[in-house]
Amino acid sequence: MSSNNSPNHTTEPNRIAVVGGGIAGLVAAYELQTAGAIVDVYEASHRWGGKIQTTPVGDRMVDAGPDTFLARAAEGVELCRKLDLADELVAPVAAVPAYIHRDSKLLPLPSGTILGIPTDFDAVAASGLVSSEGLARARQDLVLPETTYTDDCSLGWYCRQRLGDEVTMRLVDPLLGGINASNIDNLSLESAFPALATIAKTTKSLVEGLRAHQKSVGATLGSTKPTTAGKPSTAPPVFYSLPGGVARIIDRLVERLEHPANPNFTPVRLHLDSPISDLRQLDTQQIVLACPAPVSSRLLKSINQEASQQLATIDYTSVSQVTFEFNRSATDPVLDASGILFPRVDGLVATAATWLSTKWDHYNTADKVLIRVSSGRADDLRSATMTDDELIAQLLEDLGTVININQPATAVRVQRWVGAFPAYTPGHTDRIQHAKSALQDSHPTIRLAGAAYDGIGIPACIRSGQRSAQELLQAGPG
Ligand SMILES: Cc1cc2nc3c(=O)[nH]c(=O)nc-3n(C[C@H](O)[C@H](O)[C@H](O)COP(=O)(O)OP(=O)(O)OC[C@H]3O[C@@H](n4cnc5c(N)ncnc54)[C@H](O)[C@@H]3O)c2cc1C
């Protein structure tokens, strides 16, 4: 098997099966195809893309899963370049503010906040988000002795040590916990936020460490800056999206897999409605498992107990999202914001509301507002038990605590994501390493890929798919 991007005509090409047709599996198939392999992809459901999906709301196609991906992680942009989509990538509208809910009020996310961690205490004071006692406690971060831990700890524990409970629950949890609907007290600092773990290990003060990091890398950690709403920004974008929906990446990938641009590559055989329940269904020993970890755990059970057990420990959080389209005249105020975060401590069912029509130019129209309200997080399963009608009513009520909505929505979409996000609990990296090396020892031609392992974001899943394919090619047919 040649791995230099040109098919090898002198020997029998590798036959490889990919289980799971989300971004990780499709990217693995793409990588394998371009190395000359003969590939089959098996997807349990009736469509490609897994968590990436774009469906109609009213007469527009709107992202139902991710609406964006990190620009600074090269893999997303690079894949779009290979798929001839890079010229269409768009950045969010610059400098629209974000808000946090407190006591039925909308308070601005303080400027200088990086991933929910304040670096400008005066801005936190001015925002009114935190009591004076909470702020005084957070300032102690600058003078407290170093916080040490062995191996790994929870993000919540570390932030409580440095900043106290109030800032942790009012600022850090809504942002960092919100990213993957987790409970920050059970979220691994080392595997979910390696950049913060590095700061924790190298500087005494978290805030000073972040300030220094910010100076060296610019805005890439996702900071809020005091800028003028609506003005074009000169800073490189932190996020990208695609007009028409992120699922266009999936559509283009599937197109290329079926009809490779290079006529020397073999079209990938794509099988929808094809759940794999036993590895013996696949007519090859060379396999990429790009399905959720509990599925991989079941598939590996009969061949590698150790790997199977490690993967079985990965829990998933389910979320539900309702996307509302309103007439512009229906909401008061017409919020000039990218969104609102609803902290867990306030007890609402809504976790966040994204003003898609403000955040993205391609969703901005003169007459309509598009708002996506999210619900569901670790240890809060209320939304999962509601009917669609109950959920819609509940999220409208939660939104109504801060926005006056005086007309019914012109379109509504309810999206349930069962098993949306793998939980990276403390010790995650070690458990994954353990599972992978156990599997490699017994079955070097079976590889794991996807959101459960080395990052949940789209670029991380692309990287994971690519890496699994490369490792498989290196391992050879076995
Ligand atoms: C609501 C939501 C919002 C998000 N927002 C963002 C964001 O803004 N930015 C970002 O970067 N990331 C975001 N993410 C995360 C990101 O979208 C996912 O982590 C990523 O798409 C997961 O890709 P994957 O290929 O690993 O898994 P999946 O997309 O879960 O794909 C796995 C596939 O395996 C299939 N499968 C399952 N069992 C079997 C079986 N037995 N046989 C065959 N196939 C099987 C499934 O049907 C599925 O299609 C979001 C996720 C969600 C849910």
XYZ file of C-alpha atoms and ligand atoms in Angstrom:
531
model
C 0.000 0.000 0.000
C 1.373 3.379 -1.007
C 0.687 6.224 1.386
C 1.997 9.055 -0.781
C -1.380 10.171 -2.151
C -1.119 8.057 -5.277
C -2.756 4.674 -5.640
C -0.499 1.662 -5.818
C -1.264 -0.335 -8.961
C 1.235 -3.100 -8.375
C -0.256 -4.687 -5.272
C -3.796 -5.403 -4.115
C -5.109 -2.210 -2.499
C -6.120 -2.207 1.176
C -9.766 -2.873 1.934
C -10.858 -0.834 4.899
C -14.193 -0.470 6.697
C -15.202 2.719 8.501
C -18.005 2.421 11.047
C -19.855 5.725 11.545
C -20.572 8.445 8.994
C -20.088 11.566 11.100
C -17.309 14.019 10.239
C -14.600 11.816 11.807
C -15.595 8.725 9.827
C -16.061 10.560 6.539
C -12.716 12.339 6.897
C -11.017 9.020 7.689
C -12.586 7.567 4.515
C -11.422 10.581 2.482
C -7.867 10.218 3.775
C -7.875 6.489 3.035
C -9.323 6.994 -0.434
C -6.610 9.465 -1.362
C -4.016 6.895 -0.238
C -5.415 4.353 -2.684
C -7.443 2.205 -0.308
C -10.771 0.597 -1.126
C -13.154 1.852 1.522
C -16.650 1.048 2.747
C -18.411 3.392 5.184
C -21.280 2.017 7.272
C -23.668 4.505 8.854
C -26.480 3.403 11.157
C -28.882 6.238 10.351
C -30.520 7.368 7.110
C -28.218 10.365 6.606
C -24.549 11.394 6.697
C -22.962 13.875 9.094
C -23.885 12.641 12.577
C -24.023 15.719 14.803
C -23.542 17.994 11.790
C -26.926 18.663 10.245
C -28.619 21.607 8.553
C -32.424 21.592 8.263
C -35.112 24.172 7.372
C -36.544 26.724 9.779
C -39.226 28.597 7.870
C -37.838 28.967 4.376
C -34.162 28.977 5.397
C -31.635 26.210 5.948
C -30.319 26.578 9.495
C -27.683 24.587 11.370
C -29.248 22.140 13.804
C -25.946 21.043 15.367
C -22.736 23.077 15.182
C -23.093 26.464 13.477
C -19.377 27.209 13.582
C -15.877 25.857 14.122
C -12.626 27.214 15.495
C -10.586 29.048 12.873
C -7.243 28.791 14.638
C -7.215 24.982 14.593
C -5.999 24.446 11.043
C -7.869 21.218 10.247
C -11.297 22.783 9.620
C -10.036 25.452 7.246
C -7.661 23.023 5.550
C -10.446 20.509 4.910
C -12.613 23.290 3.449
C -9.703 24.221 1.197
C -9.412 20.632 -0.071
C -13.157 20.589 -0.663
C -13.088 23.946 -2.510
C -15.202 25.582 0.190
C -12.556 27.834 1.768
C -13.532 30.890 -0.277
C -17.027 30.676 1.139
C -16.035 30.617 4.812
C -17.444 33.519 6.816
C -16.588 34.943 10.233
C -19.244 36.004 12.744
C -20.322 39.655 12.711
C -17.584 41.416 14.646
C -17.919 42.568 18.193
C -21.571 41.998 18.958
C -21.825 41.623 22.705
C -22.900 38.561 24.655
C -25.001 38.663 27.795
C -25.389 36.615 30.950
C -28.666 36.193 32.782
C -28.887 37.158 36.454
C -32.021 37.924 38.480
C -34.145 38.225 35.308
C -31.762 40.859 33.958
C -29.421 40.803 30.991
C -25.925 41.726 32.104
C -23.047 42.148 29.648
C -20.324 39.536 29.559
C -17.466 41.603 31.029
C -14.818 42.686 28.534
C -11.514 40.903 29.006
C -13.254 37.636 29.820
C -11.324 34.729 28.317
C -13.221 31.470 28.174
C -15.353 32.730 31.047
C -12.362 33.619 33.184
C -12.128 37.317 33.998
C -8.847 39.109 33.378
C -10.214 42.593 34.028
C -11.728 42.765 37.511
C -12.903 46.366 37.009
C -14.966 45.220 34.023
C -16.484 42.455 36.157
C -17.373 45.026 38.829
C -18.958 47.312 36.224
C -21.023 44.454 34.744
C -22.923 43.850 37.984
C -22.661 40.107 37.451
C -20.904 39.287 40.698
C -21.379 40.550 44.273
C -18.634 42.633 45.856
C -17.759 39.652 48.089
C -17.550 37.368 45.045
C -15.328 39.858 43.275
C -13.066 40.305 46.296
C -12.658 36.537 46.482
C -11.812 36.318 42.784
C -9.132 39.025 43.171
C -7.375 36.780 45.703
C -6.244 34.705 42.744
C -3.483 37.282 42.310
C -2.020 36.626 45.771
C -2.977 33.080 46.730
C -0.230 30.435 46.716
C -0.018 28.070 43.763
C -2.818 25.494 43.375
C -1.314 22.072 42.848
C -2.884 18.778 41.798
C -1.579 15.414 40.721
C -2.311 14.082 37.217
C -5.673 15.760 36.649
C -8.455 17.612 38.449
C -11.809 19.106 37.564
C -11.972 22.518 35.958
C -14.565 23.472 38.575
C -12.328 22.529 41.486
C -9.358 24.416 40.052
C -11.375 27.568 39.301
C -13.050 27.497 42.730
C -9.578 27.323 44.334
C -8.368 30.292 42.347
C -11.445 32.505 41.893
C -14.012 31.337 44.437
C -17.469 29.860 43.928
C -19.369 32.882 42.677
C -17.196 33.809 39.695
C -16.819 30.107 38.902
C -20.581 29.550 38.753
C -21.591 32.944 37.323
C -18.942 33.200 34.598
C -16.815 30.117 34.081
C -19.539 27.469 34.251
C -21.914 29.159 31.758
C -19.097 29.500 29.209
C -16.780 26.553 29.641
C -19.398 24.214 31.071
C -21.794 25.374 28.387
C -19.457 24.504 25.504
C -20.123 20.793 25.975
C -23.142 20.894 28.276
C -21.037 19.550 31.106
C -20.769 19.947 34.837
C -17.478 21.755 35.354
C -17.021 20.018 38.689
C -16.716 16.779 36.745
C -14.888 18.109 33.681
C -11.225 17.269 33.190
C -8.904 20.267 33.255
C -6.169 18.331 31.473
C -8.143 16.822 28.600
C -10.948 19.346 28.063
C -8.822 22.503 28.416
C -5.134 21.675 27.915
C -4.237 25.364 27.490
C -5.640 26.149 30.943
C -3.901 23.097 32.388
C -0.592 24.428 31.084
C -1.279 27.791 32.727
C -2.238 26.016 35.961
C 1.099 24.209 35.961
C 3.307 27.109 35.005
C 1.892 30.172 36.763
C 0.663 30.782 40.280
C -2.199 33.108 39.317
C -4.747 31.888 36.766
C -5.658 35.452 35.808
C -2.055 36.542 35.294
C -1.329 33.366 33.370
C -4.250 34.076 31.064
C -3.235 37.702 30.607
C 0.246 36.576 29.573
C -1.169 33.880 27.306
C -3.501 36.411 25.721
C -0.595 38.745 24.960
C 1.332 35.964 23.274
C -1.489 34.482 21.175
C -3.929 37.384 20.694
C -7.640 36.665 20.794
C -7.412 32.987 19.978
C -8.653 31.668 23.310
C -12.031 33.274 22.735
C -11.936 36.578 24.583
C -14.454 39.379 24.737
C -13.000 42.711 23.737
C -14.421 46.182 24.171
C -15.204 47.018 20.527
C -17.946 48.775 18.606
C -20.858 46.563 17.606
C -21.274 45.943 13.900
C -17.868 47.334 12.854
C -15.716 45.090 10.703
C -12.808 43.692 12.710
C -9.197 43.624 11.578
C -8.290 40.777 13.943
C -8.129 37.294 12.408
C -11.435 35.479 12.928
C -11.685 33.110 15.880
C -14.565 31.155 14.292
C -15.822 30.304 10.818
C -19.078 29.130 9.343
C -20.577 28.491 5.906
C -23.652 30.223 4.481
C -26.162 27.485 3.759
C -24.982 25.562 6.815
C -21.972 23.695 8.163
C -23.483 20.493 6.745
C -22.282 21.678 3.333
C -18.914 20.263 4.409
C -20.583 16.884 4.817
C -22.414 17.150 1.472
C -19.176 18.017 -0.328
C -17.236 15.242 1.431
C -19.846 12.657 0.442
C -19.791 13.959 -3.138
C -15.977 13.621 -3.293
C -16.051 10.164 -1.715
C -18.524 8.963 -4.331
C -16.975 10.875 -7.233
C -13.273 11.428 -6.475
C -11.719 14.439 -8.205
C -8.755 12.212 -9.115
C -9.943 9.442 -11.489
C -7.245 7.106 -10.095
C -8.975 6.969 -6.710
C -11.641 4.368 -6.095
C -15.115 5.667 -5.214
C -15.935 4.900 -1.580
C -18.897 2.602 -1.083
C -21.284 4.420 1.206
C -23.881 2.409 3.124
C -26.680 4.268 4.916
C -29.148 2.489 7.246
C -26.363 0.021 7.997
C -25.789 -0.289 11.740
C -22.864 -2.518 12.620
C -23.527 -4.682 15.644
C -20.725 -7.211 15.204
C -17.308 -6.662 13.630
C -17.742 -9.950 11.761
C -20.278 -8.124 9.545
C -17.292 -6.368 7.974
C -15.305 -8.333 5.395
C -11.973 -6.888 6.527
C -9.711 -6.774 9.561
C -8.813 -3.140 8.866
C -11.362 -0.986 10.587
C -11.846 2.596 11.772
C -14.414 2.775 14.553
C -15.765 6.323 14.215
C -19.003 5.737 16.076
C -19.836 6.963 19.609
C -17.734 5.366 22.386
C -20.545 3.179 23.846
C -21.056 1.626 20.389
C -17.319 1.011 19.950
C -17.250 -0.441 23.450
C -19.951 -2.983 22.503
C -18.244 -3.829 19.208
C -14.916 -4.475 20.947
C -16.324 -6.451 23.835
C -15.705 -9.890 22.373
C -12.195 -9.107 21.124
C -10.676 -6.772 23.725
C -12.265 -6.563 27.173
C -9.787 -3.961 28.395
C -10.425 -1.422 25.630
C -14.143 -2.128 25.733
C -14.339 -1.448 29.470
C -12.394 1.801 29.241
C -14.684 3.079 26.480
C -17.772 2.062 28.451
C -16.819 4.595 31.139
C -17.420 7.538 28.785
C -20.799 9.078 29.553
C -22.703 11.282 27.127
C -24.907 14.323 27.781
C -28.092 14.850 25.771
C -29.293 18.296 24.745
C -32.407 19.731 23.097
C -32.532 22.888 21.058
C -35.472 24.921 19.859
C -34.918 27.376 17.022
C -37.475 30.176 16.752
C -38.033 32.511 13.843
C -39.882 35.672 14.889
C -40.950 38.796 13.078
C -38.518 41.524 14.040
C -41.412 43.471 15.566
C -42.203 40.516 17.878
C -39.223 40.860 20.214
C -38.510 43.800 22.449
C -35.705 44.649 22.596
C -34.453 43.435 19.209
C -31.302 42.230 20.902
C -28.055 43.353 19.304
C -26.208 40.363 20.741
C -24.642 37.107 19.749
C -26.498 35.492 22.600
C -27.383 35.008 26.245
C -25.971 32.505 28.726
C -28.225 31.181 31.475
C -26.091 30.048 34.450
C -26.958 26.708 36.010
C -27.321 28.396 39.426
C -30.380 30.348 38.211
C -32.294 27.092 37.748
C -33.827 27.833 34.330
C -34.208 25.057 31.775
C -32.578 27.178 29.041
C -28.792 27.013 29.060
C -28.067 29.491 26.253
C -29.781 31.448 23.510
C -27.936 32.203 20.292
C -29.138 35.134 18.194
C -28.215 33.462 14.915
C -29.496 36.388 12.862
C -27.195 38.825 14.694
C -24.207 36.520 14.945
C -24.135 35.602 11.242
C -24.729 37.938 8.305
C -26.142 35.072 6.252
C -29.032 34.678 8.702
C -29.657 38.424 8.963
C -32.786 39.656 7.175
C -34.730 42.896 7.467
C -37.918 41.321 8.776
C -37.012 38.212 10.822
C -35.054 37.311 13.947
C -33.633 33.796 14.323
C -32.979 32.604 17.883
C -31.755 29.159 18.924
C -32.395 28.269 22.559
C -30.444 25.353 24.042
C -31.325 23.190 27.020
C -29.960 20.114 28.755
C -26.658 19.664 30.535
C -24.982 17.121 32.752
C -27.124 16.561 35.847
C -30.061 18.462 34.343
C -32.247 16.169 32.275
C -35.471 18.196 32.570
C -35.708 19.113 28.899
C -35.254 15.472 27.822
C -38.392 14.480 29.727
C -40.587 17.212 28.199
C -42.772 16.846 25.129
C -41.930 19.157 22.250
C -44.848 21.450 23.137
C -43.797 21.591 26.785
C -40.200 22.308 25.805
C -41.191 25.114 23.428
C -43.409 26.699 26.097
C -40.725 26.352 28.786
C -37.939 27.863 26.688
C -40.200 30.742 25.622
C -40.950 31.355 29.287
C -37.227 31.346 30.126
C -36.502 33.721 27.245
C -39.430 35.834 28.422
C -37.618 36.573 31.695
C -35.348 38.930 29.772
C -37.013 39.604 26.409
C -40.564 40.663 25.768
C -42.011 38.450 23.016
C -45.371 39.739 21.841
C -46.208 37.588 18.800
C -46.067 33.846 18.125
C -43.040 32.535 16.263
C -43.395 32.349 12.474
C -41.445 29.051 12.469
C -40.199 26.676 15.168
C -37.831 23.697 14.970
C -37.232 21.276 17.833
C -33.987 19.345 17.652
C -33.178 16.556 20.104
C -29.589 15.391 20.361
C -29.494 12.187 22.357
C -25.909 11.455 23.411
C -24.759 14.828 22.102
C -21.489 15.351 23.939
C -19.009 12.867 25.419
C -18.100 13.874 28.972
C -14.367 14.363 29.471
C -14.233 13.609 33.189
C -10.975 13.828 35.197
C -8.588 11.077 34.088
C -10.058 11.007 30.553
C -6.722 11.235 28.725
C -5.293 8.303 30.677
C -8.345 6.134 30.083
C -8.296 6.846 26.342
C -4.586 6.153 26.162
C -5.138 2.909 28.006
C -7.955 1.837 25.659
C -5.964 2.726 22.557
C -2.806 0.924 23.589
C -4.715 -2.169 24.729
C -6.400 -2.277 21.332
C -3.191 -1.623 19.477
C -1.479 -4.526 21.240
C -4.143 -7.049 20.304
C -5.601 -5.589 17.083
C -3.278 -3.003 15.478
C -5.543 -2.736 12.440
C -8.538 -1.436 14.393
C -8.423 2.305 15.168
C -10.665 4.662 17.112
C -11.763 8.076 15.863
C -14.237 10.776 16.829
C -15.373 13.204 19.469
C -14.944 10.826 22.402
C -11.159 10.814 22.274
C -9.048 13.892 21.642
C -11.447 16.832 21.510
C -15.111 17.367 20.713
C -14.867 20.298 18.294
C -15.079 19.842 14.536
C -11.341 20.475 13.888
C -10.434 17.943 16.598
C -12.777 15.356 15.043
C -11.248 15.988 11.606
C -7.775 15.530 13.111
C -8.895 12.350 14.812
C -10.315 10.915 11.573
C -7.142 11.788 9.668
C -4.879 10.355 12.340
C -6.780 7.066 12.570
C -6.518 6.656 8.793
C -2.789 7.402 8.778
C -2.150 4.994 11.649
C -4.078 2.287 9.854
C -2.106 2.818 6.661
C 1.121 2.605 8.627
C 0.003 -0.564 10.394
C -0.704 -2.165 7.008
C -3.141 -5.027 6.389
C -1.909 -6.866 9.509
C -25.864 20.622 19.431
C -24.392 20.558 19.113
C -23.695 21.720 18.857
C -22.342 21.665 18.567
N -21.688 22.820 18.279
C -20.399 22.772 17.888
C -19.762 23.940 17.406
O -20.363 25.020 17.341
N -18.474 23.843 16.964
C -17.803 22.639 16.979
O -16.638 22.598 16.555
N -18.392 21.507 17.420
C -19.673 21.551 17.859
N -20.293 20.414 18.268
C -19.510 19.169 18.369
C -19.313 18.474 17.037
O -20.372 18.749 16.167
C -19.235 16.959 17.248
O -18.354 16.653 18.302
C -18.771 16.229 15.997
O -19.574 16.584 14.895
C -18.799 14.725 16.259
O -18.368 14.048 15.097
P -18.065 12.486 15.145
O -17.852 12.039 13.750
O -17.043 12.164 16.143
O -19.392 11.804 15.745
P -20.881 11.779 15.252
O -21.220 13.000 14.523
O -21.672 11.416 16.457
O -20.916 10.561 14.209
C -20.957 9.223 14.621
C -21.818 8.463 13.635
O -21.797 7.068 13.974
C -23.070 6.542 13.644
N -23.262 5.262 14.324
C -23.638 5.037 15.605
N -23.717 3.711 15.833
C -23.378 3.083 14.679
C -23.285 1.712 14.303
N -23.536 0.711 15.159
N -22.940 1.417 13.023
C -22.694 2.413 12.131
N -22.787 3.738 12.457
C -23.093 4.061 13.718
C -24.017 7.646 14.102
O -25.292 7.506 13.531
C -23.285 8.900 13.655
O -23.676 9.315 12.379
C -21.663 20.421 18.551
C -22.366 19.250 18.800
C -23.717 19.306 19.080
C -24.476 18.034 19.354
